[in-house]
Amino acid sequence: MQLLSLLRARFEQALSGWVDDPAVHAQRVTLARDPRHGDYQANIAMPLQKTLEMKPLDIAARLVEKLNVADICQTPEIAGPGFINLRLKDEFLAEHLLAALGDERLGVGHVSPLTYVIDYSAPNVAKPMHVGHIRSTVIGDALNRILRFLGHHVISDNHLGDWGTQFGMIIYGYKHFVDPAAYARQPVAELSRLYRLVQQIIAYQAAKPKMAAAYDVVRRAKEKKSELQAATTELASKQSAKHKADLKQADKELRAADELLHSLTEKVGAVEQAPELLQLAQSHPELEQCAQLETAKLHEGDRDSLALWEQFLPLAITEIETVYRRLGVEFDFTYGESFYQPMLEGVVEELLRSGMAVESEGAICLFLEGFDAPMIVRKRDGAFLYATTDIATIEYRVEHFHPDVILYVVDHRQSEHFSKLFAAARAIGYDRLELHHISFGTVLGSDGKPFKTRSGTVVGLETLLDEAVERAYQAVCDPQRLQKAGIEMSHDEQRHVAAVVGLGAIKYADLSHNRTSDYEFNIEKMVQLEGNTSAYIQYMVARANSILRKSGVELDAAALDNFALHLQQPAERDLALQLLQFEDALHQSVEEYYPSVLASYLFGVAKQFATFFDQCHVLNADSPELLRSRLLLCHAAARVLSQGLRLLGIGVVERM
Ligand code: ARG
């Protein structure tokens, strides 16, 4: 049940005919900030003071008079300058939680469905897939699951980057540097070696000529800083503010110059210290242009290039699929960028015909209101761009899927691209289609820099998954721990538990952080049984289930009819209340598409379950009624937590 909307609807009723927009004011019913004052609070009276020309306390009193919540709440209380505090009746909580337990959807209703397309994961194949792509995959998958569960019609589409410039690099690398034996043995590993090799040489050739200038900039920045430092002592205090600012600026410039020089030196050093690499770099000058030429040939439909692309693509996809399989992620469609290529010509022509696009300096551009730079859809040399494909993709999706909403789960560095794309879509006439960029921050390593897997390939990602599983194994299946808990587990069960906990940990670490912020990837912390981790929540599920097993009581439909909930202790009541807020949490997590809302709800429930478990005896409760009531609470907690985790793409285990 949706408690919050139920209460808001009652306030709306009470306000209607009295104020304009009663529904808007009713939104000011929220969870109580301080649970000592109630379960919910309404801050409606104060903001209405001016409009109604009444004292907030009088407004609140009048509102409470009109308000009809007697079936849900105890008598509302007015507090402070005009807050209305609400406390749900215990009978109400008990009755509805019991009803939820009798329902396989835990009382969660079906919404009036919208059609969503969710565009997520979308790695650039044959390029190292990085944790950022895991983030998109995991967030997109969670949104997919939650929206579907609520009753929406969802189409998941993996917009693979399968047509990009990486193929030019790989084709060039394959033609000139391939090790046939290695390719025969492990084609994907060889292809990614070739990709990295070409990239490394390109980086070297770009960096080398910039070195001298970079040295110069560092030297000048150093001089400027020391001059300013020397002047420091001689200056009168009046000038010192400006002087300090100058010094700070000089310091900043020096650091930036140092950093640039450092990164150039690294790129140059990596090649110059390896004679074979240096030799390759020298015998393949201007490698970047050569690779670009290969890409252009592929895009123009050159037979041999296409044949190589067709040979490489399935290999790369198979590899990515192993990661999806392990993560339990599936897509309805995987229309990569290449799928849309035959449509691009027509898209650009249509844009020209309708006058939406114009030619400017040989390129075809869309000039969009609110943007300085135009969106280029065809370059002077005839090449199409990422944006062109995205416009074609919207057209295709509208025609075939008729979506109300399209969500793009893509990292924040592409926000400029998406604002332009959305403006273009509106200009083209898709003004009823909702388009959202579900942007997310960077995954950081312990050094605060973007996290990199050691090998920088999909293999690197898989190793990461292995590592999480291994750590989970150590944390959860530690023989001493199991012995202490009195759990005997076969080897197979241990491996299963480690996999569910380890993979869940990677997902949960991602999902529990507000998606727009960066977060630090820390495998060791992720699998801990304490703190805000999925392992903790999974552990609470296992504990609840273990009590149910030990009790020997069958909680089937007949039992639900005959058992009652007694919410005597605060810990019992709080748990019941939180469990009943499940549907609200689901809705809130898709309101602005933050799976972290659901994650923190589940963590809250898990903590409350621990408190309940700590404070209330279950198996040796004072009476058979109380035993049954508490078993029901355990049952409800286990179901809400496991259903919630499942909607985040995370599994649970029977025991741990
Ligand atoms: N392949 C892109 C990348 O890895 C992401 C694609 C996102 N989806 C889209 N329709 N543009 O950066």
XYZ file of C-alpha atoms and ligand atoms in Angstrom:
668
model
C 0.000 0.000 0.000
C 1.038 3.565 -0.624
C 0.759 5.124 2.787
C 2.006 8.506 1.780
C -0.403 8.978 -1.102
C -3.231 7.677 1.048
C -2.551 10.356 3.659
C -2.009 13.010 1.037
C -5.329 12.139 -0.585
C -7.082 12.654 2.763
C -5.451 16.055 3.166
C -6.393 16.928 -0.377
C -10.022 16.133 0.426
C -9.874 18.281 3.526
C -8.358 21.175 1.601
C -10.530 21.024 -1.476
C -13.033 23.819 -1.787
C -10.975 25.765 0.698
C -7.708 26.493 -1.113
C -6.640 26.409 -4.752
C -4.489 23.454 -5.761
C -5.278 21.270 -2.752
C -3.183 18.459 -4.257
C -0.106 20.664 -4.309
C -0.482 21.569 -0.650
C -1.176 17.959 0.250
C 2.315 17.130 -1.028
C 3.600 18.689 2.163
C 2.701 15.581 4.095
C 6.001 13.779 4.659
C 7.625 11.251 6.929
C 8.047 12.736 10.398
C 11.443 14.257 10.802
C 11.550 13.189 14.415
C 9.799 9.872 15.082
C 9.112 10.947 18.648
C 6.477 13.333 17.309
C 4.712 10.866 15.096
C 5.035 8.798 11.968
C 4.132 11.516 9.489
C 3.895 15.256 9.590
C 2.093 17.870 7.549
C 3.640 21.271 7.149
C 0.674 22.783 5.379
C -0.643 25.506 7.642
C 2.381 27.828 7.716
C 2.779 28.247 3.959
C -0.940 29.046 3.670
C -0.812 31.869 6.182
C -0.685 34.655 3.588
C -3.192 33.216 1.161
C -5.787 32.477 3.793
C -4.991 35.491 5.965
C -5.285 33.339 9.056
C -2.938 32.375 11.828
C -1.168 29.082 11.062
C -2.398 27.583 14.306
C -5.984 28.398 13.336
C -5.458 26.962 9.875
C -4.033 23.789 11.375
C -6.957 23.488 13.807
C -9.482 23.970 11.029
C -7.646 21.493 8.812
C -7.610 18.856 11.540
C -11.326 19.407 11.980
C -11.998 18.807 8.298
C -9.519 15.969 8.051
C -10.918 12.467 7.913
C -8.208 10.023 8.938
C -9.867 8.321 11.868
C -9.606 4.915 10.189
C -5.831 5.349 9.740
C -4.435 7.527 12.496
C -4.801 8.410 16.100
C -6.148 11.915 16.723
C -3.821 14.297 14.864
C -1.790 16.634 17.013
C -0.905 20.213 16.328
C 2.578 21.195 17.313
C 4.863 24.208 17.251
C 3.770 27.014 14.948
C 1.254 24.807 13.085
C 2.650 21.399 12.201
C 0.194 18.539 12.159
C 1.616 15.307 13.501
C 0.131 11.963 12.630
C 0.586 8.617 14.270
C -0.841 5.538 12.571
C -3.081 3.287 14.582
C -1.534 -0.003 15.580
C -4.611 -1.878 14.329
C -4.260 -0.187 10.975
C -0.603 -1.206 10.726
C -1.345 -4.756 11.790
C -4.270 -5.202 9.465
C -2.507 -3.884 6.373
C 0.764 -5.650 6.976
C -1.128 -8.891 7.327
C -2.990 -8.166 4.106
C 0.330 -7.458 2.353
C 1.651 -10.799 3.544
C -1.298 -12.544 1.950
C -0.414 -11.036 -1.401
C 2.361 -12.336 -3.622
C 3.210 -8.740 -4.579
C 3.376 -7.749 -0.917
C 0.437 -5.456 -1.411
C 2.158 -3.408 -4.089
C -0.425 -2.221 -6.600
C -0.113 -1.867 -10.353
C 0.338 1.627 -11.744
C -1.395 2.787 -14.884
C 1.383 1.727 -17.172
C 3.672 3.899 -19.243
C 5.993 2.548 -21.887
C 9.635 3.049 -21.040
C 12.701 2.440 -23.145
C 15.805 2.174 -20.989
C 19.105 2.616 -22.767
C 21.870 1.310 -20.534
C 25.174 -0.524 -20.293
C 26.168 0.292 -23.900
C 29.891 -0.374 -23.719
C 32.075 0.303 -26.709
C 32.871 -3.210 -27.784
C 36.434 -4.303 -28.357
C 37.551 -1.466 -26.125
C 38.308 -2.057 -22.495
C 34.989 -2.167 -20.658
C 35.411 -0.322 -17.406
C 33.644 -0.045 -14.081
C 31.703 2.925 -15.440
C 29.940 0.498 -17.740
C 29.207 -1.716 -14.768
C 27.654 1.287 -13.132
C 25.400 1.973 -16.094
C 24.522 -1.714 -16.304
C 23.657 -2.029 -12.645
C 21.655 1.205 -12.355
C 19.812 0.553 -15.611
C 19.019 -3.004 -14.592
C 17.635 -1.875 -11.221
C 15.424 0.776 -12.822
C 14.260 -1.792 -15.346
C 13.284 -4.220 -12.586
C 11.569 -1.657 -10.359
C 9.568 -0.059 -13.170
C 8.475 -3.460 -14.462
C 7.477 -4.579 -10.997
C 5.339 -1.485 -10.567
C 3.520 -2.472 -13.731
C 5.107 -0.321 -16.401
C 5.876 -1.652 -19.825
C 9.656 -1.564 -20.116
C 11.902 -2.207 -23.101
C 15.570 -2.536 -22.308
C 17.944 -1.723 -25.129
C 21.705 -2.047 -25.020
C 22.969 0.635 -27.394
C 26.328 -1.024 -27.988
C 29.133 1.086 -29.348
C 29.916 -1.313 -32.172
C 30.738 1.076 -34.990
C 33.239 3.480 -33.500
C 36.807 4.459 -34.256
C 38.108 1.593 -32.124
C 37.474 -0.661 -35.097
C 39.781 1.390 -37.291
C 42.500 0.886 -34.686
C 41.871 -2.813 -34.375
C 41.726 -3.366 -38.115
C 44.982 -1.479 -38.567
C 46.529 -3.401 -35.696
C 45.311 -6.690 -37.085
C 46.702 -5.975 -40.521
C 50.145 -4.962 -39.271
C 50.829 -6.305 -35.817
C 48.805 -9.472 -35.297
C 50.391 -12.527 -33.738
C 48.521 -15.256 -35.644
C 49.220 -17.967 -33.085
C 47.924 -15.807 -30.256
C 44.876 -14.852 -32.306
C 44.139 -18.520 -32.995
C 44.466 -19.349 -29.323
C 42.704 -16.425 -27.683
C 41.258 -14.093 -30.286
C 39.700 -11.634 -27.868
C 42.827 -11.237 -25.792
C 44.841 -10.697 -28.952
C 42.393 -8.108 -30.248
C 42.514 -6.158 -27.056
C 46.312 -6.342 -27.100
C 46.217 -4.898 -30.622
C 43.831 -2.170 -29.569
C 46.029 -1.158 -26.671
C 49.163 -1.350 -28.742
C 47.793 0.963 -31.434
C 46.451 3.309 -28.794
C 49.774 3.375 -27.026
C 51.684 4.259 -30.166
C 49.154 6.923 -31.105
C 49.488 8.423 -27.636
C 53.267 8.329 -27.959
C 53.263 10.029 -31.336
C 50.931 12.737 -30.063
C 52.906 13.306 -26.866
C 56.443 13.309 -28.234
C 56.307 16.643 -30.096
C 54.645 18.337 -27.131
C 57.421 17.518 -24.664
C 59.710 20.463 -25.333
C 56.931 22.986 -24.947
C 55.710 21.289 -21.786
C 59.192 21.528 -20.238
C 59.186 25.173 -21.099
C 55.849 25.826 -19.470
C 57.013 24.114 -16.281
C 60.234 26.122 -16.250
C 58.377 29.406 -16.665
C 55.786 28.499 -14.048
C 58.600 27.695 -11.607
C 60.295 31.011 -12.283
C 57.102 32.932 -11.802
C 56.435 31.203 -8.523
C 59.898 31.845 -7.135
C 59.742 35.507 -8.141
C 56.500 35.874 -6.270
C 57.903 34.037 -3.292
C 60.960 36.259 -3.205
C 58.733 39.319 -3.215
C 56.627 38.033 -0.346
C 58.820 39.316 2.461
C 59.216 42.791 1.001
C 55.541 43.508 0.569
C 53.498 45.814 2.693
C 50.452 44.209 4.265
C 48.053 46.239 2.090
C 49.117 44.496 -1.041
C 49.263 41.120 0.531
C 45.756 39.938 -0.378
C 46.369 40.359 -4.072
C 49.849 38.979 -3.697
C 48.564 35.904 -1.950
C 46.035 35.345 -4.709
C 48.790 35.684 -7.329
C 50.944 33.217 -5.502
C 48.089 30.772 -5.239
C 47.405 31.159 -8.939
C 51.084 30.627 -9.795
C 51.107 27.527 -7.671
C 48.047 26.208 -9.446
C 49.605 26.850 -12.843
C 52.770 25.083 -11.817
C 50.866 22.047 -10.642
C 48.858 21.874 -13.867
C 52.045 22.220 -15.925
C 53.744 19.525 -13.881
C 50.817 17.193 -14.331
C 50.769 17.659 -18.072
C 54.495 17.077 -18.325
C 54.188 14.025 -16.154
C 51.494 12.446 -18.304
C 53.429 13.212 -21.503
C 56.576 11.726 -20.010
C 54.701 8.588 -19.083
C 53.354 8.104 -22.597
C 56.707 8.749 -24.207
C 58.624 6.682 -21.668
C 56.353 3.671 -22.039
C 57.326 3.401 -25.687
C 60.927 4.582 -25.599
C 61.855 2.180 -22.853
C 60.691 -0.766 -24.934
C 62.852 -1.101 -28.044
C 60.310 -3.206 -29.983
C 57.612 -0.629 -29.329
C 59.861 2.204 -30.333
C 60.700 0.402 -33.511
C 56.997 -0.054 -34.326
C 56.281 3.571 -33.555
C 59.016 4.664 -35.896
C 58.054 2.371 -38.735
C 54.383 3.401 -38.502
C 54.421 7.183 -38.413
C 51.130 9.066 -38.216
C 49.389 6.012 -36.916
C 46.362 8.004 -35.836
C 45.597 9.110 -39.388
C 46.158 5.565 -40.625
C 43.686 4.193 -38.114
C 41.214 6.912 -39.013
C 41.546 5.900 -42.628
C 40.655 2.347 -41.677
C 37.579 3.579 -39.836
C 36.558 5.663 -42.824
C 36.973 2.663 -45.129
C 34.774 0.559 -42.856
C 32.116 3.252 -42.709
C 32.169 3.621 -46.487
C 31.403 -0.071 -46.781
C 34.771 -1.380 -47.957
C 34.331 -5.147 -48.360
C 37.516 -6.290 -46.630
C 37.047 -3.936 -43.714
C 33.460 -5.074 -43.255
C 34.573 -8.696 -43.350
C 37.074 -8.051 -40.565
C 34.487 -6.131 -38.549
C 32.058 -9.035 -38.939
C 34.759 -11.372 -37.747
C 35.724 -9.297 -34.701
C 32.326 -8.128 -33.483
C 30.843 -11.457 -32.359
C 34.050 -12.251 -30.497
C 33.876 -9.025 -28.564
C 30.174 -9.447 -27.866
C 30.582 -12.992 -26.593
C 33.068 -11.715 -24.108
C 30.850 -8.937 -22.822
C 28.034 -11.427 -22.525
C 29.977 -13.456 -20.005
C 29.913 -10.423 -17.738
C 26.164 -9.960 -18.254
C 25.551 -13.613 -17.542
C 27.417 -13.430 -14.285
C 25.599 -10.288 -13.291
C 22.249 -11.768 -14.279
C 21.508 -8.933 -16.679
C 19.452 -9.408 -19.831
C 18.301 -7.039 -22.538
C 15.237 -7.140 -24.731
C 17.245 -5.685 -27.577
C 20.860 -5.088 -28.365
C 20.662 -2.764 -31.310
C 24.137 -1.392 -31.449
C 25.114 1.770 -33.248
C 25.784 -0.230 -36.409
C 22.123 -1.177 -36.620
C 21.191 2.433 -37.350
C 23.846 3.130 -39.985
C 21.639 2.409 -42.995
C 19.136 4.983 -41.707
C 21.503 7.901 -41.191
C 21.543 9.208 -44.742
C 17.749 9.410 -44.732
C 17.647 11.067 -41.324
C 19.986 13.840 -42.431
C 18.135 14.334 -45.706
C 14.835 14.622 -43.885
C 16.311 17.167 -41.498
C 17.533 19.192 -44.479
C 14.231 18.911 -46.310
C 12.245 20.099 -43.313
C 14.603 23.013 -42.861
C 15.589 21.836 -39.391
C 19.189 21.336 -40.445
C 21.283 23.663 -42.567
C 24.637 23.485 -44.235
C 27.378 25.450 -42.578
C 30.938 25.381 -43.868
C 30.218 22.114 -45.603
C 28.869 20.389 -42.485
C 25.198 19.741 -41.818
C 24.166 21.326 -38.540
C 21.191 21.817 -36.268
C 21.191 25.202 -34.598
C 19.373 24.749 -31.332
C 17.928 27.391 -29.088
C 19.928 27.852 -25.928
C 23.144 26.339 -27.315
C 26.084 28.284 -28.679
C 27.562 25.496 -30.756
C 25.353 23.703 -33.270
C 24.780 19.969 -33.260
C 26.636 18.546 -36.244
C 24.902 15.615 -37.902
C 27.177 15.210 -40.898
C 30.767 16.284 -41.101
C 32.277 18.000 -44.079
C 33.873 14.746 -45.175
C 30.453 13.087 -45.179
C 30.916 11.154 -41.936
C 28.001 10.813 -39.529
C 28.378 11.276 -35.812
C 27.354 9.806 -32.475
C 24.573 12.431 -32.379
C 23.253 11.427 -35.812
C 22.939 7.840 -34.639
C 21.166 8.983 -31.498
C 18.605 10.968 -33.498
C 18.001 7.948 -35.744
C 17.682 5.809 -32.625
C 14.962 8.042 -31.190
C 13.074 7.895 -34.482
C 13.357 4.137 -34.594
C 12.258 3.704 -31.002
C 9.277 5.994 -31.428
C 8.172 4.148 -34.530
C 8.612 0.647 -33.136
C 8.147 0.893 -29.377
C 5.889 3.958 -28.973
C 7.548 4.962 -25.706
C 6.254 7.595 -23.324
C 9.668 7.907 -21.717
C 13.230 7.099 -22.755
C 15.889 6.870 -20.049
C 19.573 7.063 -20.955
C 21.764 5.684 -18.198
C 25.088 7.200 -19.199
C 27.881 8.825 -17.239
C 27.811 12.527 -16.465
C 30.479 13.466 -18.967
C 27.881 13.110 -21.694
C 25.373 15.542 -20.225
C 26.079 18.197 -22.852
C 25.450 15.648 -25.593
C 22.140 14.631 -24.089
C 20.853 18.148 -23.452
C 21.507 18.896 -27.097
C 19.978 15.651 -28.249
C 16.842 16.289 -26.215
C 16.585 19.849 -27.539
C 16.937 18.461 -31.060
C 14.229 15.883 -30.413
C 11.853 18.569 -29.185
C 12.662 20.742 -32.185
C 12.002 17.824 -34.525
C 8.579 17.492 -32.946
C 8.853 14.798 -30.292
C 7.473 17.110 -27.695
C 5.291 14.579 -25.901
C 8.129 12.133 -25.467
C 9.872 12.393 -22.099
C 13.635 12.074 -22.395
C 15.880 11.823 -19.349
C 19.593 11.531 -18.956
C 20.090 9.309 -15.914
C 23.526 10.598 -15.280
C 26.008 9.122 -12.833
C 29.364 9.976 -11.318
C 32.738 8.364 -11.569
C 33.911 5.240 -9.780
C 37.133 6.154 -7.991
C 40.088 4.135 -6.814
C 41.606 4.558 -3.367
C 43.863 7.267 -4.826
C 40.814 9.393 -5.634
C 41.408 8.971 -9.377
C 39.072 7.124 -11.758
C 39.209 3.453 -10.929
C 41.029 1.233 -13.401
C 41.112 -2.530 -13.454
C 44.632 -3.872 -13.591
C 44.474 -5.250 -17.095
C 42.101 -2.628 -18.439
C 40.046 -5.198 -20.362
C 36.839 -7.134 -19.932
C 39.080 -9.773 -18.429
C 39.974 -7.119 -15.886
C 36.322 -6.679 -15.080
C 35.825 -10.395 -14.687
C 38.806 -10.559 -12.398
C 37.144 -7.881 -10.345
C 33.990 -9.962 -10.052
C 36.128 -12.961 -9.078
C 37.848 -10.902 -6.452
C 34.557 -9.757 -4.944
C 33.375 -13.358 -4.791
C 36.642 -14.416 -3.188
C 36.454 -11.691 -0.556
C 32.855 -12.564 0.133
C 33.943 -16.144 0.599
C 36.536 -15.109 3.148
C 34.150 -12.814 4.992
C 31.125 -15.083 5.079
C 32.432 -18.630 4.820
C 35.225 -18.252 7.311
C 35.208 -21.694 9.036
C 35.385 -20.186 12.513
C 32.498 -17.887 11.811
C 30.371 -20.696 10.415
C 31.194 -22.922 13.319
C 30.277 -20.235 15.794
C 26.985 -19.698 14.009
C 26.381 -23.428 14.083
C 26.095 -23.638 10.307
C 27.393 -26.648 8.430
C 27.763 -25.898 4.755
C 28.900 -28.088 1.924
C 31.600 -26.775 -0.344
C 29.046 -26.168 -3.105
C 26.781 -24.206 -0.841
C 29.709 -22.086 0.310
C 30.646 -21.266 -3.285
C 27.045 -20.404 -4.024
C 26.769 -18.127 -1.012
C 30.056 -16.418 -1.910
C 28.864 -15.763 -5.451
C 25.514 -14.314 -4.367
C 27.131 -12.165 -1.684
C 30.127 -11.071 -3.785
C 28.257 -10.107 -6.931
C 25.517 -8.514 -4.839
C 28.183 -6.470 -3.083
C 29.493 -4.970 -6.310
C 25.990 -4.024 -7.373
C 24.910 -2.713 -4.005
C 27.996 -0.558 -3.570
C 27.019 1.119 -6.803
C 23.317 1.381 -6.113
C 23.520 2.533 -2.517
C 25.473 5.623 -3.491
C 23.514 8.522 -4.832
C 24.091 7.976 -8.529
C 25.153 11.521 -9.265
C 28.082 11.421 -6.869
C 31.439 9.782 -7.381
C 32.208 6.902 -5.077
C 35.249 4.972 -4.031
C 35.453 1.378 -5.110
C 36.548 -0.619 -2.090
C 36.052 -4.335 -2.464
C 36.982 -5.143 1.072
C 34.391 -2.805 2.553
C 31.694 -3.924 0.142
C 31.498 -7.488 1.380
C 31.496 -6.716 5.086
C 28.667 -8.088 7.159
C 28.416 -4.849 9.093
C 27.450 -1.435 7.800
C 25.555 -0.373 4.731
C 26.266 -3.388 2.553
C 24.148 -5.917 0.738
C 25.844 -8.633 2.788
C 24.332 -7.084 5.908
C 20.861 -7.050 4.378
C 21.263 -10.578 3.023
C 22.389 -11.669 6.451
C 19.225 -10.261 8.032
C 17.139 -12.193 5.511
C 19.034 -15.361 6.360
C 18.540 -14.764 10.083
C 14.827 -14.187 9.685
C 14.476 -17.334 7.590
C 16.516 -19.357 9.998
C 14.184 -18.443 12.874
C 11.206 -19.382 10.760
C 12.788 -22.741 10.020
C 13.670 -23.353 13.629
C 10.145 -22.528 14.781
C 8.736 -25.284 12.611
C 5.631 -23.146 12.099
C 4.179 -23.145 8.600
C 3.161 -19.635 7.512
C 0.785 -20.626 4.746
C -2.475 -18.954 3.755
C -4.405 -20.727 6.503
C -1.932 -19.509 9.101
C -2.240 -15.960 7.836
C -5.994 -16.167 8.300
C -5.666 -17.359 11.859
C -2.649 -15.439 13.135
C -2.773 -11.876 14.357
C -0.111 -9.228 14.703
C 0.427 -7.743 18.137
C 2.553 -4.629 17.993
C 3.330 -4.144 21.647
C 6.971 -3.164 21.766
C 8.162 -0.016 19.981
C 10.615 -2.166 18.025
C 7.782 -4.304 16.710
C 5.656 -1.355 15.780
C 8.539 0.466 14.079
C 9.377 -2.604 12.061
C 5.766 -3.029 10.952
C 5.555 0.612 9.948
C 8.743 0.450 7.923
C 7.697 -2.743 6.207
C 4.436 -1.133 5.195
C 6.376 1.692 3.556
C 7.789 -0.643 0.907
C 5.558 0.554 -1.897
C 6.267 4.188 -1.087
C 9.989 3.455 -1.295
C 9.554 1.848 -4.703
C 7.675 4.839 -6.032
C 10.119 7.280 -4.555
C 13.036 5.463 -6.100
C 11.656 5.901 -9.610
C 10.278 9.383 -9.097
C 13.610 10.796 -10.192
C 15.191 7.460 -10.953
C 17.407 7.008 -7.910
C 17.755 3.319 -6.995
C 19.700 4.540 -3.960
C 16.339 5.465 -2.410
C 15.318 1.820 -2.430
C 18.750 0.753 -1.204
C 18.611 3.028 1.805
C 15.053 1.974 2.540
C 16.196 -1.666 2.620
C 19.140 -0.819 4.820
C 16.739 0.954 7.196
C 14.460 -2.076 7.337
C 17.413 -4.402 7.912
C 18.624 -2.255 10.806
C 15.145 -2.120 12.264
C 14.899 -5.875 11.979
C 18.170 -6.195 13.892
C 16.801 -3.931 16.626
C 13.591 -5.921 16.807
C 15.532 -9.134 16.977
C 17.716 -7.759 19.678
C 14.888 -6.431 21.812
C 12.103 -8.943 21.338
C 12.338 -12.659 21.965
C 10.883 -14.572 19.106
C 11.256 -18.297 19.687
C 10.821 -17.954 23.424
C 8.191 -15.257 23.357
C 5.891 -15.035 26.384
C 2.856 -16.556 24.726
C 1.982 -18.620 21.648
C 0.134 -15.575 20.225
C 3.189 -13.432 20.622
C 5.388 -16.121 19.084
C 3.164 -16.244 16.021
C 2.963 -12.501 15.760
C 6.731 -12.209 15.880
C 7.175 -14.981 13.375
C 4.910 -13.020 11.069
C 7.158 -10.015 11.478
C 10.210 -12.129 10.639
C 8.396 -13.499 7.634
C 7.379 -10.039 6.464
C 10.888 -8.665 6.929
C 12.440 -11.531 4.983
C 9.983 -11.098 2.152
C 10.271 -7.334 1.864
C 14.048 -7.454 2.056
C 14.452 -10.218 -0.476
C 11.929 -8.723 -2.862
C 13.624 -5.344 -2.519
C 17.057 -6.810 -3.141
C 15.742 -8.718 -6.141
C 14.530 -5.426 -7.600
C 18.080 -4.161 -7.270
C 19.258 -7.262 -9.123
C 20.657 -8.841 -5.951
C 19.945 -12.370 -4.750
C 19.573 -13.835 -1.270
C 20.595 -17.152 0.263
C 18.826 -19.444 2.661
C 21.577 -19.337 5.259
C 24.784 -17.484 5.820
N 28.690 3.736 -26.022
C 28.595 4.946 -25.282
C 29.791 5.050 -24.313
O 30.301 4.047 -23.840
C 27.316 5.065 -24.496
C 26.044 5.025 -25.312
C 24.865 5.550 -24.541
N 23.627 5.537 -25.245
C 23.278 6.369 -26.232
N 22.136 6.207 -26.828
N 24.051 7.366 -26.588
O 30.205 6.137 -24.016
